[in-house]
């Protein structure tokens, strides 16, 4: 069992839909990253959070430390949101990231 | 936000040759840099952690003599794949951080070994 698990693994949505990607972890963490990886491979850090909720544009990330669970929401999804979304837990004192397996999102017109 | 660059973005080399990949933090000083590799449709795997001015710490199973890491300054780390073989073909990504927790990722380097 992976220390960081994401669901779903694949997600197809129509433009405009509200999207939720879930991340559960089984280890103690300092913080959690949500990352976006486009087909070209480059990775963009969307959020880093250790409690509560953060919002940036159409993206919202929440984390519940007690339940060891985080969610990434995309409102009014658009084809340009198509990418792989990865959650990564920051563990230990060496600032190492433990990555989830990613959620491949495809938003269609 | 903080910007990290990698060079080259892609490289093709012959089996047995060495390839150097650079990772630079453009607008901040990176006390720590991380090197990852990623195989198709898989997640990132940490290879090593490097702190400026000291030897890199390699993850279990990563050959330090094959993947040479140098972090000579606060803005530059290099990964050299020595005597590359086709199984080293992969996507290599670096990230950098200063004293905070957040890591900033480079755009990656796609290595193909023929």
PDB file of N, CA, C and O in Angstrom, chain A residues 30-31 33 35 37 39-48 50 86 90 94-97 99-102 104, chain B residues 32 34 36 38 41-46 49 57 59 91 93 95 97 100-108 110:
ATOM      1  N   UNK A  30       4.338  17.293   7.210  1.00  0.00           N
ATOM      2  CA  UNK A  30       4.507  18.697   7.574  1.00  0.00           C
ATOM      3  C   UNK A  30       3.607  19.566   6.705  1.00  0.00           C
ATOM      4  O   UNK A  30       3.118  20.604   7.155  1.00  0.00           O
ATOM      5  N   UNK A  31       3.462  19.157   5.476  1.00  0.00           N
ATOM      6  CA  UNK A  31       2.649  19.921   4.525  1.00  0.00           C
ATOM      7  C   UNK A  31       2.360  19.026   3.327  1.00  0.00           C
ATOM      8  O   UNK A  31       2.945  17.935   3.195  1.00  0.00           O
ATOM      9  N   UNK A  33       1.777  19.130  -0.990  1.00  0.00           N
ATOM     10  CA  UNK A  33       1.829  19.857  -2.261  1.00  0.00           C
ATOM     11  C   UNK A  33       0.759  19.312  -3.196  1.00  0.00           C
ATOM     12  O   UNK A  33       0.526  18.101  -3.251  1.00  0.00           O
ATOM     13  N   UNK A  35       0.480  19.377  -7.273  1.00  0.00           N
ATOM     14  CA  UNK A  35       1.295  19.699  -8.438  1.00  0.00           C
ATOM     15  C   UNK A  35       0.502  19.403  -9.701  1.00  0.00           C
ATOM     16  O   UNK A  35      -0.362  18.526  -9.725  1.00  0.00           O
ATOM     17  N   UNK A  37       1.148  18.524 -13.806  1.00  0.00           N
ATOM     18  CA  UNK A  37       2.123  18.160 -14.830  1.00  0.00           C
ATOM     19  C   UNK A  37       1.420  18.071 -16.177  1.00  0.00           C
ATOM     20  O   UNK A  37       0.540  17.246 -16.380  1.00  0.00           O
ATOM     21  N   UNK A  39       1.358  17.593 -20.465  1.00  0.00           N
ATOM     22  CA  UNK A  39       1.923  16.552 -21.334  1.00  0.00           C
ATOM     23  C   UNK A  39       3.392  16.765 -21.677  1.00  0.00           C
ATOM     24  O   UNK A  39       4.122  15.819 -21.868  1.00  0.00           O
ATOM     25  N   UNK A  40       3.848  17.998 -21.755  1.00  0.00           N
ATOM     26  CA  UNK A  40       5.258  18.252 -22.034  1.00  0.00           C
ATOM     27  C   UNK A  40       6.175  17.826 -20.917  1.00  0.00           C
ATOM     28  O   UNK A  40       7.393  17.701 -21.116  1.00  0.00           O
ATOM     29  N   UNK A  41       5.627  17.639 -19.727  1.00  0.00           N
ATOM     30  CA  UNK A  41       6.403  17.110 -18.611  1.00  0.00           C
ATOM     31  C   UNK A  41       6.679  18.082 -17.490  1.00  0.00           C
ATOM     32  O   UNK A  41       6.905  17.663 -16.358  1.00  0.00           O
ATOM     33  N   UNK A  42       6.678  19.379 -17.775  1.00  0.00           N
ATOM     34  CA  UNK A  42       7.009  20.344 -16.731  1.00  0.00           C
ATOM     35  C   UNK A  42       6.011  20.308 -15.589  1.00  0.00           C
ATOM     36  O   UNK A  42       4.824  20.059 -15.780  1.00  0.00           O
ATOM     37  N   UNK A  43       6.512  20.526 -14.397  1.00  0.00           N
ATOM     38  CA  UNK A  43       5.675  20.469 -13.199  1.00  0.00           C
ATOM     39  C   UNK A  43       5.506  21.862 -12.612  1.00  0.00           C
ATOM     40  O   UNK A  43       6.483  22.598 -12.438  1.00  0.00           O
ATOM     41  N   UNK A  44       4.269  22.191 -12.295  1.00  0.00           N
ATOM     42  CA  UNK A  44       3.938  23.465 -11.667  1.00  0.00           C
ATOM     43  C   UNK A  44       3.380  23.177 -10.285  1.00  0.00           C
ATOM     44  O   UNK A  44       2.513  22.318 -10.119  1.00  0.00           O
ATOM     45  N   UNK A  45       3.878  23.874  -9.303  1.00  0.00           N
ATOM     46  CA  UNK A  45       3.339  23.741  -7.957  1.00  0.00           C
ATOM     47  C   UNK A  45       2.090  24.603  -7.854  1.00  0.00           C
ATOM     48  O   UNK A  45       2.140  25.813  -8.056  1.00  0.00           O
ATOM     49  N   UNK A  46       0.953  23.964  -7.560  1.00  0.00           N
ATOM     50  CA  UNK A  46      -0.299  24.705  -7.463  1.00  0.00           C
ATOM     51  C   UNK A  46      -0.504  25.240  -6.044  1.00  0.00           C
ATOM     52  O   UNK A  46      -0.885  26.385  -5.860  1.00  0.00           O
ATOM     53  N   UNK A  47      -0.323  24.367  -5.092  1.00  0.00           N
ATOM     54  CA  UNK A  47      -0.535  24.739  -3.692  1.00  0.00           C
ATOM     55  C   UNK A  47       0.437  23.979  -2.810  1.00  0.00           C
ATOM     56  O   UNK A  47       0.839  22.878  -3.119  1.00  0.00           O
ATOM     57  N   UNK A  48       0.786  24.619  -1.690  1.00  0.00           N
ATOM     58  CA  UNK A  48       1.366  23.880  -0.589  1.00  0.00           C
ATOM     59  C   UNK A  48       0.568  24.284   0.648  1.00  0.00           C
ATOM     60  O   UNK A  48       0.425  25.484   0.920  1.00  0.00           O
ATOM     61  N   UNK A  50      -0.767  23.177   4.827  1.00  0.00           N
ATOM     62  CA  UNK A  50      -0.612  22.338   6.010  1.00  0.00           C
ATOM     63  C   UNK A  50      -1.878  22.330   6.851  1.00  0.00           C
ATOM     64  O   UNK A  50      -1.991  21.533   7.780  1.00  0.00           O
ATOM     65  N   UNK A  86      -0.901  15.775  -9.217  1.00  0.00           N
ATOM     66  CA  UNK A  86      -0.152  14.922  -8.293  1.00  0.00           C
ATOM     67  C   UNK A  86      -0.170  15.548  -6.907  1.00  0.00           C
ATOM     68  O   UNK A  86       0.094  16.752  -6.768  1.00  0.00           O
ATOM     69  N   UNK A  90       4.909  16.124   2.273  1.00  0.00           N
ATOM     70  CA  UNK A  90       6.216  16.503   2.797  1.00  0.00           C
ATOM     71  C   UNK A  90       6.395  15.828   4.145  1.00  0.00           C
ATOM     72  O   UNK A  90       5.646  16.087   5.093  1.00  0.00           O
ATOM     73  N   UNK A  94      13.972  16.024   6.381  1.00  0.00           N
ATOM     74  CA  UNK A  94      14.815  16.270   5.202  1.00  0.00           C
ATOM     75  C   UNK A  94      14.046  16.890   4.054  1.00  0.00           C
ATOM     76  O   UNK A  94      14.564  17.002   2.953  1.00  0.00           O
ATOM     77  N   UNK A  95      12.816  17.310   4.334  1.00  0.00           N
ATOM     78  CA  UNK A  95      11.984  17.950   3.308  1.00  0.00           C
ATOM     79  C   UNK A  95      11.742  17.051   2.106  1.00  0.00           C
ATOM     80  O   UNK A  95      11.581  17.544   0.993  1.00  0.00           O
ATOM     81  N   UNK A  96      11.720  15.750   2.302  1.00  0.00           N
ATOM     82  CA  UNK A  96      11.467  14.855   1.182  1.00  0.00           C
ATOM     83  C   UNK A  96       9.982  14.793   0.883  1.00  0.00           C
ATOM     84  O   UNK A  96       9.142  14.847   1.772  1.00  0.00           O
ATOM     85  N   UNK A  97       9.690  14.658  -0.409  1.00  0.00           N
ATOM     86  CA  UNK A  97       8.314  14.524  -0.857  1.00  0.00           C
ATOM     87  C   UNK A  97       8.015  13.070  -1.186  1.00  0.00           C
ATOM     88  O   UNK A  97       8.807  12.403  -1.841  1.00  0.00           O
ATOM     89  N   UNK A  99       5.286  11.021  -3.275  1.00  0.00           N
ATOM     90  CA  UNK A  99       4.329  11.365  -4.315  1.00  0.00           C
ATOM     91  C   UNK A  99       3.204  10.351  -4.421  1.00  0.00           C
ATOM     92  O   UNK A  99       3.414   9.141  -4.291  1.00  0.00           O
ATOM     93  N   UNK A 100       2.008  10.870  -4.708  1.00  0.00           N
ATOM     94  CA  UNK A 100       0.928   9.997  -5.124  1.00  0.00           C
ATOM     95  C   UNK A 100       1.150   9.593  -6.568  1.00  0.00           C
ATOM     96  O   UNK A 100       2.058  10.092  -7.247  1.00  0.00           O
ATOM     97  N   UNK A 101       0.328   8.677  -7.034  1.00  0.00           N
ATOM     98  CA  UNK A 101       0.514   8.141  -8.387  1.00  0.00           C
ATOM     99  C   UNK A 101      -0.073   9.053  -9.463  1.00  0.00           C
ATOM    100  O   UNK A 101       0.125   8.812 -10.637  1.00  0.00           O
ATOM    101  N   UNK A 102      -0.779  10.092  -9.050  1.00  0.00           N
ATOM    102  CA  UNK A 102      -1.283  11.045 -10.024  1.00  0.00           C
ATOM    103  C   UNK A 102      -2.695  10.739 -10.495  1.00  0.00           C
ATOM    104  O   UNK A 102      -3.129   9.588 -10.507  1.00  0.00           O
ATOM    105  N   UNK A 104      -4.943  11.532 -13.866  1.00  0.00           N
ATOM    106  CA  UNK A 104      -4.906  12.045 -15.242  1.00  0.00           C
ATOM    107  C   UNK A 104      -6.278  12.610 -15.573  1.00  0.00           C
ATOM    108  O   UNK A 104      -7.259  11.883 -15.643  1.00  0.00           O
TER     109      UNK A 104
ATOM    110  N   UNK B  32      18.977  23.742  -0.988  1.00  0.00           N
ATOM    111  CA  UNK B  32      18.802  22.316  -1.256  1.00  0.00           C
ATOM    112  C   UNK B  32      18.186  22.126  -2.631  1.00  0.00           C
ATOM    113  O   UNK B  32      17.252  22.853  -2.993  1.00  0.00           O
ATOM    114  N   UNK B  34      16.855  18.884  -5.319  1.00  0.00           N
ATOM    115  CA  UNK B  34      16.474  17.479  -5.392  1.00  0.00           C
ATOM    116  C   UNK B  34      16.482  17.043  -6.858  1.00  0.00           C
ATOM    117  O   UNK B  34      16.082  17.804  -7.739  1.00  0.00           O
ATOM    118  N   UNK B  36      15.001  14.072  -9.423  1.00  0.00           N
ATOM    119  CA  UNK B  36      14.021  13.017  -9.570  1.00  0.00           C
ATOM    120  C   UNK B  36      14.134  12.424 -10.976  1.00  0.00           C
ATOM    121  O   UNK B  36      14.591  13.082 -11.907  1.00  0.00           O
ATOM    122  N   UNK B  38      11.556  10.126 -13.743  1.00  0.00           N
ATOM    123  CA  UNK B  38      10.169   9.705 -13.948  1.00  0.00           C
ATOM    124  C   UNK B  38      10.095   8.868 -15.213  1.00  0.00           C
ATOM    125  O   UNK B  38      10.465   9.331 -16.299  1.00  0.00           O
ATOM    126  N   UNK B  41       4.252   7.358 -17.483  1.00  0.00           N
ATOM    127  CA  UNK B  41       3.026   7.065 -16.755  1.00  0.00           C
ATOM    128  C   UNK B  41       3.286   6.628 -15.325  1.00  0.00           C
ATOM    129  O   UNK B  41       2.439   5.971 -14.719  1.00  0.00           O
ATOM    130  N   UNK B  42       4.432   6.984 -14.803  1.00  0.00           N
ATOM    131  CA  UNK B  42       4.710   6.713 -13.400  1.00  0.00           C
ATOM    132  C   UNK B  42       4.968   8.017 -12.674  1.00  0.00           C
ATOM    133  O   UNK B  42       5.138   9.071 -13.284  1.00  0.00           O
ATOM    134  N   UNK B  43       4.980   7.921 -11.361  1.00  0.00           N
ATOM    135  CA  UNK B  43       5.203   9.132 -10.585  1.00  0.00           C
ATOM    136  C   UNK B  43       6.693   9.418 -10.447  1.00  0.00           C
ATOM    137  O   UNK B  43       7.536   8.640 -10.880  1.00  0.00           O
ATOM    138  N   UNK B  44       7.003  10.537  -9.861  1.00  0.00           N
ATOM    139  CA  UNK B  44       8.401  10.917  -9.697  1.00  0.00           C
ATOM    140  C   UNK B  44       9.062  10.046  -8.632  1.00  0.00           C
ATOM    141  O   UNK B  44       8.442   9.692  -7.632  1.00  0.00           O
ATOM    142  N   UNK B  45      10.325   9.741  -8.871  1.00  0.00           N
ATOM    143  CA  UNK B  45      11.097   8.974  -7.902  1.00  0.00           C
ATOM    144  C   UNK B  45      12.310   9.797  -7.505  1.00  0.00           C
ATOM    145  O   UNK B  45      13.087  10.208  -8.371  1.00  0.00           O
ATOM    146  N   UNK B  46      12.454  10.049  -6.224  1.00  0.00           N
ATOM    147  CA  UNK B  46      13.591  10.827  -5.749  1.00  0.00           C
ATOM    148  C   UNK B  46      14.877  10.029  -5.930  1.00  0.00           C
ATOM    149  O   UNK B  46      14.968   8.868  -5.506  1.00  0.00           O
ATOM    150  N   UNK B  49      19.359  14.020  -2.895  1.00  0.00           N
ATOM    151  CA  UNK B  49      19.185  15.358  -2.323  1.00  0.00           C
ATOM    152  C   UNK B  49      20.560  15.997  -2.227  1.00  0.00           C
ATOM    153  O   UNK B  49      21.501  15.352  -1.717  1.00  0.00           O
ATOM    154  N   UNK B  57      23.133  13.262  -0.972  1.00  0.00           N
ATOM    155  CA  UNK B  57      22.605  12.078  -0.293  1.00  0.00           C
ATOM    156  C   UNK B  57      21.748  11.318  -1.280  1.00  0.00           C
ATOM    157  O   UNK B  57      20.746  11.845  -1.775  1.00  0.00           O
ATOM    158  N   UNK B  59      19.317   8.175  -2.655  1.00  0.00           N
ATOM    159  CA  UNK B  59      18.305   7.233  -2.194  1.00  0.00           C
ATOM    160  C   UNK B  59      18.783   5.804  -2.432  1.00  0.00           C
ATOM    161  O   UNK B  59      19.659   5.540  -3.270  1.00  0.00           O
ATOM    162  N   UNK B  91      12.883  10.737 -17.895  1.00  0.00           N
ATOM    163  CA  UNK B  91      12.639  12.162 -17.725  1.00  0.00           C
ATOM    164  C   UNK B  91      13.230  12.544 -16.372  1.00  0.00           C
ATOM    165  O   UNK B  91      12.848  11.973 -15.350  1.00  0.00           O
ATOM    166  N   UNK B  93      13.959  15.393 -13.530  1.00  0.00           N
ATOM    167  CA  UNK B  93      13.409  16.661 -13.040  1.00  0.00           C
ATOM    168  C   UNK B  93      14.161  17.070 -11.779  1.00  0.00           C
ATOM    169  O   UNK B  93      14.426  16.240 -10.911  1.00  0.00           O
ATOM    170  N   UNK B  95      14.255  19.912  -8.491  1.00  0.00           N
ATOM    171  CA  UNK B  95      13.510  20.928  -7.742  1.00  0.00           C
ATOM    172  C   UNK B  95      14.474  21.618  -6.797  1.00  0.00           C
ATOM    173  O   UNK B  95      15.559  21.095  -6.499  1.00  0.00           O
ATOM    174  N   UNK B  97      14.787  24.422  -3.255  1.00  0.00           N
ATOM    175  CA  UNK B  97      14.143  25.121  -2.159  1.00  0.00           C
ATOM    176  C   UNK B  97      15.168  25.946  -1.419  1.00  0.00           C
ATOM    177  O   UNK B  97      16.374  25.669  -1.479  1.00  0.00           O
ATOM    178  N   UNK B 100      12.593  27.561   3.292  1.00  0.00           N
ATOM    179  CA  UNK B 100      11.213  27.158   3.537  1.00  0.00           C
ATOM    180  C   UNK B 100      10.979  25.711   3.160  1.00  0.00           C
ATOM    181  O   UNK B 100      11.908  24.982   2.818  1.00  0.00           O
ATOM    182  N   UNK B 101       9.716  25.299   3.214  1.00  0.00           N
ATOM    183  CA  UNK B 101       9.388  23.914   2.866  1.00  0.00           C
ATOM    184  C   UNK B 101       9.126  23.713   1.381  1.00  0.00           C
ATOM    185  O   UNK B 101       9.323  22.642   0.850  1.00  0.00           O
ATOM    186  N   UNK B 102       8.643  24.759   0.727  1.00  0.00           N
ATOM    187  CA  UNK B 102       8.123  24.559  -0.618  1.00  0.00           C
ATOM    188  C   UNK B 102       9.235  24.300  -1.617  1.00  0.00           C
ATOM    189  O   UNK B 102      10.268  24.978  -1.617  1.00  0.00           O
ATOM    190  N   UNK B 103       9.020  23.304  -2.473  1.00  0.00           N
ATOM    191  CA  UNK B 103       9.958  22.999  -3.547  1.00  0.00           C
ATOM    192  C   UNK B 103       9.427  23.595  -4.847  1.00  0.00           C
ATOM    193  O   UNK B 103       8.224  23.567  -5.112  1.00  0.00           O
ATOM    194  N   UNK B 104      10.346  24.104  -5.647  1.00  0.00           N
ATOM    195  CA  UNK B 104      10.004  24.666  -6.948  1.00  0.00           C
ATOM    196  C   UNK B 104      10.660  23.798  -8.011  1.00  0.00           C
ATOM    197  O   UNK B 104      11.862  23.528  -7.942  1.00  0.00           O
ATOM    198  N   UNK B 105       9.863  23.372  -8.973  1.00  0.00           N
ATOM    199  CA  UNK B 105      10.317  22.356  -9.907  1.00  0.00           C
ATOM    200  C   UNK B 105      10.811  22.952 -11.220  1.00  0.00           C
ATOM    201  O   UNK B 105      10.272  23.943 -11.719  1.00  0.00           O
ATOM    202  N   UNK B 106      11.824  22.309 -11.774  1.00  0.00           N
ATOM    203  CA  UNK B 106      12.290  22.649 -13.106  1.00  0.00           C
ATOM    204  C   UNK B 106      11.399  22.009 -14.160  1.00  0.00           C
ATOM    205  O   UNK B 106      10.563  21.164 -13.844  1.00  0.00           O
ATOM    206  N   UNK B 107      11.593  22.386 -15.420  1.00  0.00           N
ATOM    207  CA  UNK B 107      10.743  21.870 -16.502  1.00  0.00           C
ATOM    208  C   UNK B 107      11.101  20.466 -16.953  1.00  0.00           C
ATOM    209  O   UNK B 107      10.378  19.875 -17.751  1.00  0.00           O
ATOM    210  N   UNK B 108      12.205  19.940 -16.453  1.00  0.00           N
ATOM    211  CA  UNK B 108      12.566  18.567 -16.794  1.00  0.00           C
ATOM    212  C   UNK B 108      13.474  18.465 -17.998  1.00  0.00           C
ATOM    213  O   UNK B 108      13.550  19.364 -18.842  1.00  0.00           O
ATOM    214  N   UNK B 110      14.459  15.481 -20.887  1.00  0.00           N
ATOM    215  CA  UNK B 110      14.175  14.128 -21.408  1.00  0.00           C
ATOM    216  C   UNK B 110      15.456  13.560 -22.012  1.00  0.00           C
ATOM    217  O   UNK B 110      16.000  14.121 -22.955  1.00  0.00           O
TER     218      UNK B 110
END
